[in-house]
């Protein structure tokens, strides 16, 4: 293992994770923790091997990531358009922001029975509910990025007599791009979470459906294996998105402070 790779490994965090697994294993084996359906880490590993042997892993991940990608893509487009309108046009912001604030605070789990009644237990229900819930981080971050464009950039555009399309493409979009990308990253991760929950509640497919089937079959090792698989996929997806944002905006501000500021406006 090369030295640069070793430097990237968070040794203290890895040690804590291993310690948690060891305590978990010893506690279950000794009976210190005694729950009927709480497996030990070795049983979870055995459940993971059973999932691999049955060929369930790839189809489940493919379904979940496919719906996640589709819903996040649509949500990003809608969120950028609405967010830009909120940031650019005071009248639009005045008449719509209160409604947006109400809609984004609706508990998404409470809307899943509605989606089930409208579209039934289908992938469409997953798609629409994930799209709806993923619009808001993009909308808020885009609105914040547009509103926080430095006034001097606007003055430069006026002095150069930029047309409106030139102003949008050469000034507004590059200046607000870091905020847009932060919102897009949050939307993708949020879409993944909502899709998995929808698969448990609405449409028994993908990772959530596999988890539900394992629970119904009273296979706690497989249940925990699916939970850990979902967590790992979410973590890797977030890492990949952060890397993409940093590549797209070198030195850009990747914090969510702008998003919080937009939410208060």
PDB file of C-alpha atoms in Angstrom:
ATOM      1  CA  UNK A   1       0.000   0.000   0.000  1.00  0.00           C
ATOM      2  CA  UNK A   2       1.478   3.339  -1.058  1.00  0.00           C
ATOM      3  CA  UNK A   3       2.137   6.164   1.381  1.00  0.00           C
ATOM      4  CA  UNK A   4      -0.346   8.615  -0.264  1.00  0.00           C
ATOM      5  CA  UNK A   5      -3.091   5.998   0.094  1.00  0.00           C
ATOM      6  CA  UNK A   6      -2.215   5.461   3.743  1.00  0.00           C
ATOM      7  CA  UNK A   7      -2.440   9.189   4.351  1.00  0.00           C
ATOM      8  CA  UNK A   8      -5.992   9.226   2.972  1.00  0.00           C
ATOM      9  CA  UNK A   9      -7.158   6.566   5.433  1.00  0.00           C
ATOM     10  CA  UNK A  10      -8.720   8.001   8.582  1.00  0.00           C
ATOM     11  CA  UNK A  11      -7.053   5.607  10.999  1.00  0.00           C
ATOM     12  CA  UNK A  12      -8.828   6.829  14.179  1.00  0.00           C
ATOM     13  CA  UNK A  13     -12.240   6.555  12.504  1.00  0.00           C
ATOM     14  CA  UNK A  14     -11.398   3.085  11.195  1.00  0.00           C
ATOM     15  CA  UNK A  15     -10.267   2.028  14.682  1.00  0.00           C
ATOM     16  CA  UNK A  16     -13.542   3.261  16.196  1.00  0.00           C
ATOM     17  CA  UNK A  17     -15.580   1.360  13.597  1.00  0.00           C
ATOM     18  CA  UNK A  18     -13.655  -1.856  14.278  1.00  0.00           C
ATOM     19  CA  UNK A  19     -14.057  -1.348  18.021  1.00  0.00           C
ATOM     20  CA  UNK A  20     -17.831  -0.950  17.605  1.00  0.00           C
ATOM     21  CA  UNK A  21     -17.997  -4.175  15.593  1.00  0.00           C
ATOM     22  CA  UNK A  22     -15.947  -6.011  18.219  1.00  0.00           C
ATOM     23  CA  UNK A  23     -18.110  -4.773  21.104  1.00  0.00           C
ATOM     24  CA  UNK A  24     -21.241  -5.641  19.111  1.00  0.00           C
ATOM     25  CA  UNK A  25     -19.979  -9.186  18.438  1.00  0.00           C
ATOM     26  CA  UNK A  26     -18.902  -9.844  22.027  1.00  0.00           C
ATOM     27  CA  UNK A  27     -22.090  -8.343  23.479  1.00  0.00           C
ATOM     28  CA  UNK A  28     -24.337 -10.595  21.372  1.00  0.00           C
ATOM     29  CA  UNK A  29     -22.260 -13.724  21.959  1.00  0.00           C
ATOM     30  CA  UNK A  30     -22.059 -13.181  25.722  1.00  0.00           C
ATOM     31  CA  UNK A  31     -25.766 -12.413  26.035  1.00  0.00           C
ATOM     32  CA  UNK A  32     -25.085  -8.920  27.362  1.00  0.00           C
ATOM     33  CA  UNK A  33     -27.360  -7.681  24.569  1.00  0.00           C
ATOM     34  CA  UNK A  34     -30.218 -10.120  24.178  1.00  0.00           C
ATOM     35  CA  UNK A  35     -32.708  -9.259  21.438  1.00  0.00           C
ATOM     36  CA  UNK A  36     -34.285 -12.074  19.469  1.00  0.00           C
ATOM     37  CA  UNK A  37     -33.730 -10.490  16.071  1.00  0.00           C
ATOM     38  CA  UNK A  38     -30.453  -8.647  16.663  1.00  0.00           C
ATOM     39  CA  UNK A  39     -27.745 -10.621  14.817  1.00  0.00           C
ATOM     40  CA  UNK A  40     -24.038 -10.469  15.457  1.00  0.00           C
ATOM     41  CA  UNK A  41     -21.675  -8.991  12.839  1.00  0.00           C
ATOM     42  CA  UNK A  42     -20.701 -12.494  11.753  1.00  0.00           C
ATOM     43  CA  UNK A  43     -24.380 -13.324  11.124  1.00  0.00           C
ATOM     44  CA  UNK A  44     -24.741 -10.102   9.141  1.00  0.00           C
ATOM     45  CA  UNK A  45     -21.746 -11.139   7.032  1.00  0.00           C
ATOM     46  CA  UNK A  46     -23.348 -14.538   6.469  1.00  0.00           C
ATOM     47  CA  UNK A  47     -26.530 -12.761   5.390  1.00  0.00           C
ATOM     48  CA  UNK A  48     -24.514 -10.700   2.923  1.00  0.00           C
ATOM     49  CA  UNK A  49     -22.992 -13.870   1.457  1.00  0.00           C
ATOM     50  CA  UNK A  50     -26.483 -15.345   1.059  1.00  0.00           C
ATOM     51  CA  UNK A  51     -27.579 -12.210  -0.809  1.00  0.00           C
ATOM     52  CA  UNK A  52     -24.612 -12.571  -3.168  1.00  0.00           C
ATOM     53  CA  UNK A  53     -25.265 -16.277  -3.688  1.00  0.00           C
ATOM     54  CA  UNK A  54     -28.877 -15.623  -4.681  1.00  0.00           C
ATOM     55  CA  UNK A  55     -27.904 -12.916  -7.159  1.00  0.00           C
ATOM     56  CA  UNK A  56     -30.087 -10.291  -5.473  1.00  0.00           C
ATOM     57  CA  UNK A  57     -27.519  -7.549  -4.996  1.00  0.00           C
ATOM     58  CA  UNK A  58     -27.009  -6.165  -8.510  1.00  0.00           C
ATOM     59  CA  UNK A  59     -30.717  -6.057  -9.552  1.00  0.00           C
ATOM     60  CA  UNK A  60     -31.671  -4.332  -6.285  1.00  0.00           C
ATOM     61  CA  UNK A  61     -28.929  -1.723  -6.550  1.00  0.00           C
ATOM     62  CA  UNK A  62     -29.655  -1.148 -10.254  1.00  0.00           C
ATOM     63  CA  UNK A  63     -33.344  -0.499  -9.635  1.00  0.00           C
ATOM     64  CA  UNK A  64     -32.762   1.883  -6.736  1.00  0.00           C
ATOM     65  CA  UNK A  65     -29.987   3.841  -8.419  1.00  0.00           C
ATOM     66  CA  UNK A  66     -31.966   4.040 -11.677  1.00  0.00           C
ATOM     67  CA  UNK A  67     -34.988   5.608 -10.005  1.00  0.00           C
ATOM     68  CA  UNK A  68     -32.690   7.840  -7.935  1.00  0.00           C
ATOM     69  CA  UNK A  69     -30.849   9.130 -11.001  1.00  0.00           C
ATOM     70  CA  UNK A  70     -34.050   9.816 -12.943  1.00  0.00           C
ATOM     71  CA  UNK A  71     -35.827  11.603 -10.099  1.00  0.00           C
ATOM     72  CA  UNK A  72     -32.747  13.620  -9.143  1.00  0.00           C
ATOM     73  CA  UNK A  73     -32.170  14.726 -12.742  1.00  0.00           C
ATOM     74  CA  UNK A  74     -35.734  15.989 -13.129  1.00  0.00           C
ATOM     75  CA  UNK A  75     -35.659  17.607  -9.685  1.00  0.00           C
ATOM     76  CA  UNK A  76     -32.425  19.440 -10.496  1.00  0.00           C
ATOM     77  CA  UNK A  77     -33.855  20.865 -13.726  1.00  0.00           C
ATOM     78  CA  UNK A  78     -37.076  22.008 -12.055  1.00  0.00           C
ATOM     79  CA  UNK A  79     -35.245  23.307  -8.989  1.00  0.00           C
ATOM     80  CA  UNK A  80     -32.757  25.339 -11.038  1.00  0.00           C
ATOM     81  CA  UNK A  81     -35.512  26.916 -13.153  1.00  0.00           C
ATOM     82  CA  UNK A  82     -37.720  27.796 -10.182  1.00  0.00           C
ATOM     83  CA  UNK A  83     -34.768  28.868  -8.049  1.00  0.00           C
ATOM     84  CA  UNK A  84     -33.471  31.178 -10.753  1.00  0.00           C
ATOM     85  CA  UNK A  85     -36.932  32.718 -11.080  1.00  0.00           C
ATOM     86  CA  UNK A  86     -37.132  33.208  -7.304  1.00  0.00           C
ATOM     87  CA  UNK A  87     -33.717  34.825  -7.234  1.00  0.00           C
ATOM     88  CA  UNK A  88     -34.202  37.033 -10.291  1.00  0.00           C
ATOM     89  CA  UNK A  89     -37.780  38.247 -10.103  1.00  0.00           C
ATOM     90  CA  UNK A  90     -38.992  39.907  -6.942  1.00  0.00           C
ATOM     91  CA  UNK A  91     -42.646  39.591  -7.902  1.00  0.00           C
ATOM     92  CA  UNK A  92     -42.345  35.859  -8.495  1.00  0.00           C
ATOM     93  CA  UNK A  93     -40.532  35.481  -5.149  1.00  0.00           C
ATOM     94  CA  UNK A  94     -43.193  37.474  -3.324  1.00  0.00           C
ATOM     95  CA  UNK A  95     -46.093  35.398  -4.621  1.00  0.00           C
ATOM     96  CA  UNK A  96     -44.519  31.927  -4.532  1.00  0.00           C
ATOM     97  CA  UNK A  97     -41.960  31.673  -1.720  1.00  0.00           C
ATOM     98  CA  UNK A  98     -44.557  31.178   1.015  1.00  0.00           C
ATOM     99  CA  UNK A  99     -46.107  28.311  -0.943  1.00  0.00           C
ATOM    100  CA  UNK A 100     -42.689  26.770  -1.576  1.00  0.00           C
ATOM    101  CA  UNK A 101     -41.865  26.958   2.133  1.00  0.00           C
ATOM    102  CA  UNK A 102     -45.104  25.137   2.979  1.00  0.00           C
ATOM    103  CA  UNK A 103     -44.584  22.450   0.346  1.00  0.00           C
ATOM    104  CA  UNK A 104     -40.989  21.722   1.329  1.00  0.00           C
ATOM    105  CA  UNK A 105     -41.948  21.189   4.964  1.00  0.00           C
ATOM    106  CA  UNK A 106     -44.545  18.511   4.168  1.00  0.00           C
ATOM    107  CA  UNK A 107     -43.407  15.190   5.703  1.00  0.00           C
ATOM    108  CA  UNK A 108     -42.559  13.098   2.688  1.00  0.00           C
ATOM    109  CA  UNK A 109     -43.587   9.862   4.428  1.00  0.00           C
ATOM    110  CA  UNK A 110     -47.088  11.286   4.863  1.00  0.00           C
ATOM    111  CA  UNK A 111     -47.342  11.779   1.092  1.00  0.00           C
ATOM    112  CA  UNK A 112     -46.427   8.197   0.243  1.00  0.00           C
ATOM    113  CA  UNK A 113     -49.950   6.803   0.850  1.00  0.00           C
ATOM    114  CA  UNK A 114     -51.201   9.501  -1.527  1.00  0.00           C
ATOM    115  CA  UNK A 115     -48.699   8.407  -4.164  1.00  0.00           C
ATOM    116  CA  UNK A 116     -49.735   4.796  -3.602  1.00  0.00           C
ATOM    117  CA  UNK A 117     -53.398   5.648  -4.220  1.00  0.00           C
ATOM    118  CA  UNK A 118     -52.622   7.644  -7.373  1.00  0.00           C
ATOM    119  CA  UNK A 119     -49.997   5.472  -9.101  1.00  0.00           C
ATOM    120  CA  UNK A 120     -50.243   2.210  -7.181  1.00  0.00           C
ATOM    121  CA  UNK A 121     -47.242   0.102  -6.107  1.00  0.00           C
ATOM    122  CA  UNK A 122     -45.141   1.046  -9.133  1.00  0.00           C
ATOM    123  CA  UNK A 123     -41.837   2.650  -9.969  1.00  0.00           C
ATOM    124  CA  UNK A 124     -43.760   5.746 -11.039  1.00  0.00           C
ATOM    125  CA  UNK A 125     -44.829   6.335  -7.456  1.00  0.00           C
ATOM    126  CA  UNK A 126     -41.199   6.118  -6.328  1.00  0.00           C
ATOM    127  CA  UNK A 127     -40.122   8.496  -9.087  1.00  0.00           C
ATOM    128  CA  UNK A 128     -42.702  11.206  -8.461  1.00  0.00           C
ATOM    129  CA  UNK A 129     -42.389  11.216  -4.686  1.00  0.00           C
ATOM    130  CA  UNK A 130     -38.576  11.335  -4.851  1.00  0.00           C
ATOM    131  CA  UNK A 131     -38.668  14.069  -7.485  1.00  0.00           C
ATOM    132  CA  UNK A 132     -41.045  16.214  -5.444  1.00  0.00           C
ATOM    133  CA  UNK A 133     -38.964  15.954  -2.281  1.00  0.00           C
ATOM    134  CA  UNK A 134     -35.640  16.585  -4.060  1.00  0.00           C
ATOM    135  CA  UNK A 135     -36.636  19.839  -5.755  1.00  0.00           C
ATOM    136  CA  UNK A 136     -36.349  21.996  -2.644  1.00  0.00           C
ATOM    137  CA  UNK A 137     -32.606  21.875  -1.872  1.00  0.00           C
ATOM    138  CA  UNK A 138     -31.872  22.767  -5.496  1.00  0.00           C
ATOM    139  CA  UNK A 139     -34.465  25.543  -5.532  1.00  0.00           C
ATOM    140  CA  UNK A 140     -33.199  27.142  -2.317  1.00  0.00           C
ATOM    141  CA  UNK A 141     -29.510  26.935  -3.173  1.00  0.00           C
ATOM    142  CA  UNK A 142     -30.073  28.229  -6.705  1.00  0.00           C
ATOM    143  CA  UNK A 143     -32.158  31.152  -5.432  1.00  0.00           C
ATOM    144  CA  UNK A 144     -29.450  31.998  -2.916  1.00  0.00           C
ATOM    145  CA  UNK A 145     -26.703  31.788  -5.530  1.00  0.00           C
ATOM    146  CA  UNK A 146     -28.598  34.013  -7.971  1.00  0.00           C
ATOM    147  CA  UNK A 147     -29.466  36.619  -5.337  1.00  0.00           C
ATOM    148  CA  UNK A 148     -25.897  36.742  -4.048  1.00  0.00           C
ATOM    149  CA  UNK A 149     -24.255  37.496  -7.390  1.00  0.00           C
ATOM    150  CA  UNK A 150     -21.912  40.415  -6.732  1.00  0.00           C
ATOM    151  CA  UNK A 151     -23.356  43.762  -7.881  1.00  0.00           C
ATOM    152  CA  UNK A 152     -20.095  44.623  -9.625  1.00  0.00           C
ATOM    153  CA  UNK A 153     -20.612  41.710 -12.004  1.00  0.00           C
ATOM    154  CA  UNK A 154     -23.981  43.173 -12.949  1.00  0.00           C
ATOM    155  CA  UNK A 155     -22.336  46.567 -13.472  1.00  0.00           C
ATOM    156  CA  UNK A 156     -19.715  44.986 -15.721  1.00  0.00           C
ATOM    157  CA  UNK A 157     -22.458  43.358 -17.799  1.00  0.00           C
ATOM    158  CA  UNK A 158     -24.240  46.694 -18.143  1.00  0.00           C
ATOM    159  CA  UNK A 159     -21.057  48.531 -19.114  1.00  0.00           C
ATOM    160  CA  UNK A 160     -20.321  45.910 -21.757  1.00  0.00           C
ATOM    161  CA  UNK A 161     -23.954  46.091 -22.910  1.00  0.00           C
ATOM    162  CA  UNK A 162     -24.558  42.389 -22.534  1.00  0.00           C
ATOM    163  CA  UNK A 163     -27.862  41.146 -23.834  1.00  0.00           C
ATOM    164  CA  UNK A 164     -30.061  39.304 -21.362  1.00  0.00           C
ATOM    165  CA  UNK A 165     -29.048  35.823 -22.688  1.00  0.00           C
ATOM    166  CA  UNK A 166     -25.368  36.849 -22.498  1.00  0.00           C
ATOM    167  CA  UNK A 167     -25.840  38.072 -18.932  1.00  0.00           C
ATOM    168  CA  UNK A 168     -27.479  34.813 -17.907  1.00  0.00           C
ATOM    169  CA  UNK A 169     -24.907  32.607 -19.637  1.00  0.00           C
ATOM    170  CA  UNK A 170     -21.689  34.552 -18.992  1.00  0.00           C
ATOM    171  CA  UNK A 171     -22.347  36.230 -15.642  1.00  0.00           C
ATOM    172  CA  UNK A 172     -25.254  34.775 -13.715  1.00  0.00           C
ATOM    173  CA  UNK A 173     -24.719  31.063 -14.330  1.00  0.00           C
ATOM    174  CA  UNK A 174     -20.951  30.944 -13.613  1.00  0.00           C
ATOM    175  CA  UNK A 175     -21.342  33.101 -10.492  1.00  0.00           C
ATOM    176  CA  UNK A 176     -24.159  30.980  -9.040  1.00  0.00           C
ATOM    177  CA  UNK A 177     -22.801  27.611 -10.196  1.00  0.00           C
ATOM    178  CA  UNK A 178     -21.183  26.640  -6.845  1.00  0.00           C
ATOM    179  CA  UNK A 179     -24.499  27.074  -5.037  1.00  0.00           C
ATOM    180  CA  UNK A 180     -26.360  25.179  -7.756  1.00  0.00           C
ATOM    181  CA  UNK A 181     -23.941  22.260  -7.539  1.00  0.00           C
ATOM    182  CA  UNK A 182     -24.261  22.095  -3.761  1.00  0.00           C
ATOM    183  CA  UNK A 183     -28.028  21.925  -4.102  1.00  0.00           C
ATOM    184  CA  UNK A 184     -27.724  19.265  -6.798  1.00  0.00           C
ATOM    185  CA  UNK A 185     -25.490  17.144  -4.566  1.00  0.00           C
ATOM    186  CA  UNK A 186     -27.969  17.368  -1.717  1.00  0.00           C
ATOM    187  CA  UNK A 187     -30.832  16.535  -4.083  1.00  0.00           C
ATOM    188  CA  UNK A 188     -29.192  13.337  -5.318  1.00  0.00           C
ATOM    189  CA  UNK A 189     -28.471  12.043  -1.820  1.00  0.00           C
ATOM    190  CA  UNK A 190     -31.951  13.049  -0.665  1.00  0.00           C
ATOM    191  CA  UNK A 191     -33.499  11.269  -3.642  1.00  0.00           C
ATOM    192  CA  UNK A 192     -31.677   8.062  -2.721  1.00  0.00           C
ATOM    193  CA  UNK A 193     -33.030   8.164   0.828  1.00  0.00           C
ATOM    194  CA  UNK A 194     -36.598   8.826  -0.319  1.00  0.00           C
ATOM    195  CA  UNK A 195     -36.454   6.108  -2.992  1.00  0.00           C
ATOM    196  CA  UNK A 196     -35.359   3.484  -0.455  1.00  0.00           C
ATOM    197  CA  UNK A 197     -38.135   4.521   1.927  1.00  0.00           C
ATOM    198  CA  UNK A 198     -40.663   4.474  -0.922  1.00  0.00           C
ATOM    199  CA  UNK A 199     -39.518   0.968  -1.829  1.00  0.00           C
ATOM    200  CA  UNK A 200     -40.284  -0.147   1.718  1.00  0.00           C
ATOM    201  CA  UNK A 201     -43.672   1.585   1.963  1.00  0.00           C
ATOM    202  CA  UNK A 202     -45.000   1.900  -1.596  1.00  0.00           C
ATOM    203  CA  UNK A 203     -43.266  -0.316  -4.142  1.00  0.00           C
ATOM    204  CA  UNK A 204     -41.500  -3.461  -2.861  1.00  0.00           C
ATOM    205  CA  UNK A 205     -38.538  -3.351  -5.243  1.00  0.00           C
ATOM    206  CA  UNK A 206     -34.875  -2.410  -5.170  1.00  0.00           C
ATOM    207  CA  UNK A 207     -32.958  -2.096  -1.915  1.00  0.00           C
ATOM    208  CA  UNK A 208     -36.003  -1.178   0.140  1.00  0.00           C
ATOM    209  CA  UNK A 209     -38.050  -4.047  -1.268  1.00  0.00           C
ATOM    210  CA  UNK A 210     -35.248  -6.529  -0.627  1.00  0.00           C
ATOM    211  CA  UNK A 211     -34.982  -5.293   2.946  1.00  0.00           C
ATOM    212  CA  UNK A 212     -38.740  -5.677   3.375  1.00  0.00           C
ATOM    213  CA  UNK A 213     -38.698  -9.227   1.979  1.00  0.00           C
ATOM    214  CA  UNK A 214     -35.863 -10.190   4.321  1.00  0.00           C
ATOM    215  CA  UNK A 215     -37.832  -8.814   7.259  1.00  0.00           C
ATOM    216  CA  UNK A 216     -40.949 -10.762   6.231  1.00  0.00           C
ATOM    217  CA  UNK A 217     -38.853 -13.930   5.978  1.00  0.00           C
ATOM    218  CA  UNK A 218     -37.483 -13.335   9.500  1.00  0.00           C
ATOM    219  CA  UNK A 219     -33.892 -13.157   8.252  1.00  0.00           C
ATOM    220  CA  UNK A 220     -32.292 -10.563  10.569  1.00  0.00           C
ATOM    221  CA  UNK A 221     -28.815 -11.132   9.156  1.00  0.00           C
ATOM    222  CA  UNK A 222     -30.006 -10.230   5.675  1.00  0.00           C
ATOM    223  CA  UNK A 223     -32.043  -7.295   6.987  1.00  0.00           C
ATOM    224  CA  UNK A 224     -28.964  -5.751   8.574  1.00  0.00           C
ATOM    225  CA  UNK A 225     -26.899  -6.607   5.498  1.00  0.00           C
ATOM    226  CA  UNK A 226     -29.327  -4.652   3.290  1.00  0.00           C
ATOM    227  CA  UNK A 227     -29.277  -1.747   5.738  1.00  0.00           C
ATOM    228  CA  UNK A 228     -25.475  -1.631   5.663  1.00  0.00           C
ATOM    229  CA  UNK A 229     -25.420  -1.977   1.867  1.00  0.00           C
ATOM    230  CA  UNK A 230     -27.799   0.991   1.568  1.00  0.00           C
ATOM    231  CA  UNK A 231     -25.594   3.032   3.888  1.00  0.00           C
ATOM    232  CA  UNK A 232     -22.444   2.196   1.952  1.00  0.00           C
ATOM    233  CA  UNK A 233     -24.081   3.123  -1.357  1.00  0.00           C
ATOM    234  CA  UNK A 234     -25.250   6.437   0.097  1.00  0.00           C
ATOM    235  CA  UNK A 235     -21.778   7.176   1.438  1.00  0.00           C
ATOM    236  CA  UNK A 236     -20.023   6.316  -1.832  1.00  0.00           C
ATOM    237  CA  UNK A 237     -22.556   8.339  -3.809  1.00  0.00           C
ATOM    238  CA  UNK A 238     -21.969  11.365  -1.602  1.00  0.00           C
ATOM    239  CA  UNK A 239     -18.179  10.999  -1.902  1.00  0.00           C
ATOM    240  CA  UNK A 240     -18.438  10.784  -5.690  1.00  0.00           C
ATOM    241  CA  UNK A 241     -20.697  13.846  -5.859  1.00  0.00           C
ATOM    242  CA  UNK A 242     -18.384  15.897  -3.635  1.00  0.00           C
ATOM    243  CA  UNK A 243     -15.456  14.972  -5.889  1.00  0.00           C
ATOM    244  CA  UNK A 244     -17.456  15.947  -8.984  1.00  0.00           C
ATOM    245  CA  UNK A 245     -18.413  19.306  -7.471  1.00  0.00           C
ATOM    246  CA  UNK A 246     -14.819  20.033  -6.524  1.00  0.00           C
ATOM    247  CA  UNK A 247     -13.693  19.097 -10.000  1.00  0.00           C
ATOM    248  CA  UNK A 248     -16.359  21.270 -11.597  1.00  0.00           C
ATOM    249  CA  UNK A 249     -15.694  24.252  -9.328  1.00  0.00           C
ATOM    250  CA  UNK A 250     -12.042  24.194  -8.238  1.00  0.00           C
ATOM    251  CA  UNK A 251     -11.668  26.117  -5.004  1.00  0.00           C
ATOM    252  CA  UNK A 252     -15.420  26.704  -4.854  1.00  0.00           C
ATOM    253  CA  UNK A 253     -17.369  26.977  -1.611  1.00  0.00           C
ATOM    254  CA  UNK A 254     -18.985  23.595  -0.978  1.00  0.00           C
ATOM    255  CA  UNK A 255     -20.606  24.477   2.305  1.00  0.00           C
ATOM    256  CA  UNK A 256     -24.351  24.557   2.794  1.00  0.00           C
ATOM    257  CA  UNK A 257     -24.326  27.960   4.456  1.00  0.00           C
ATOM    258  CA  UNK A 258     -25.861  29.531   1.383  1.00  0.00           C
ATOM    259  CA  UNK A 259     -28.627  26.953   1.492  1.00  0.00           C
ATOM    260  CA  UNK A 260     -29.439  27.777   5.084  1.00  0.00           C
ATOM    261  CA  UNK A 261     -29.448  31.479   4.260  1.00  0.00           C
ATOM    262  CA  UNK A 262     -31.890  30.891   1.399  1.00  0.00           C
ATOM    263  CA  UNK A 263     -34.174  28.903   3.647  1.00  0.00           C
ATOM    264  CA  UNK A 264     -34.469  31.836   6.036  1.00  0.00           C
ATOM    265  CA  UNK A 265     -35.371  34.295   3.260  1.00  0.00           C
TER     266      UNK A 265
END
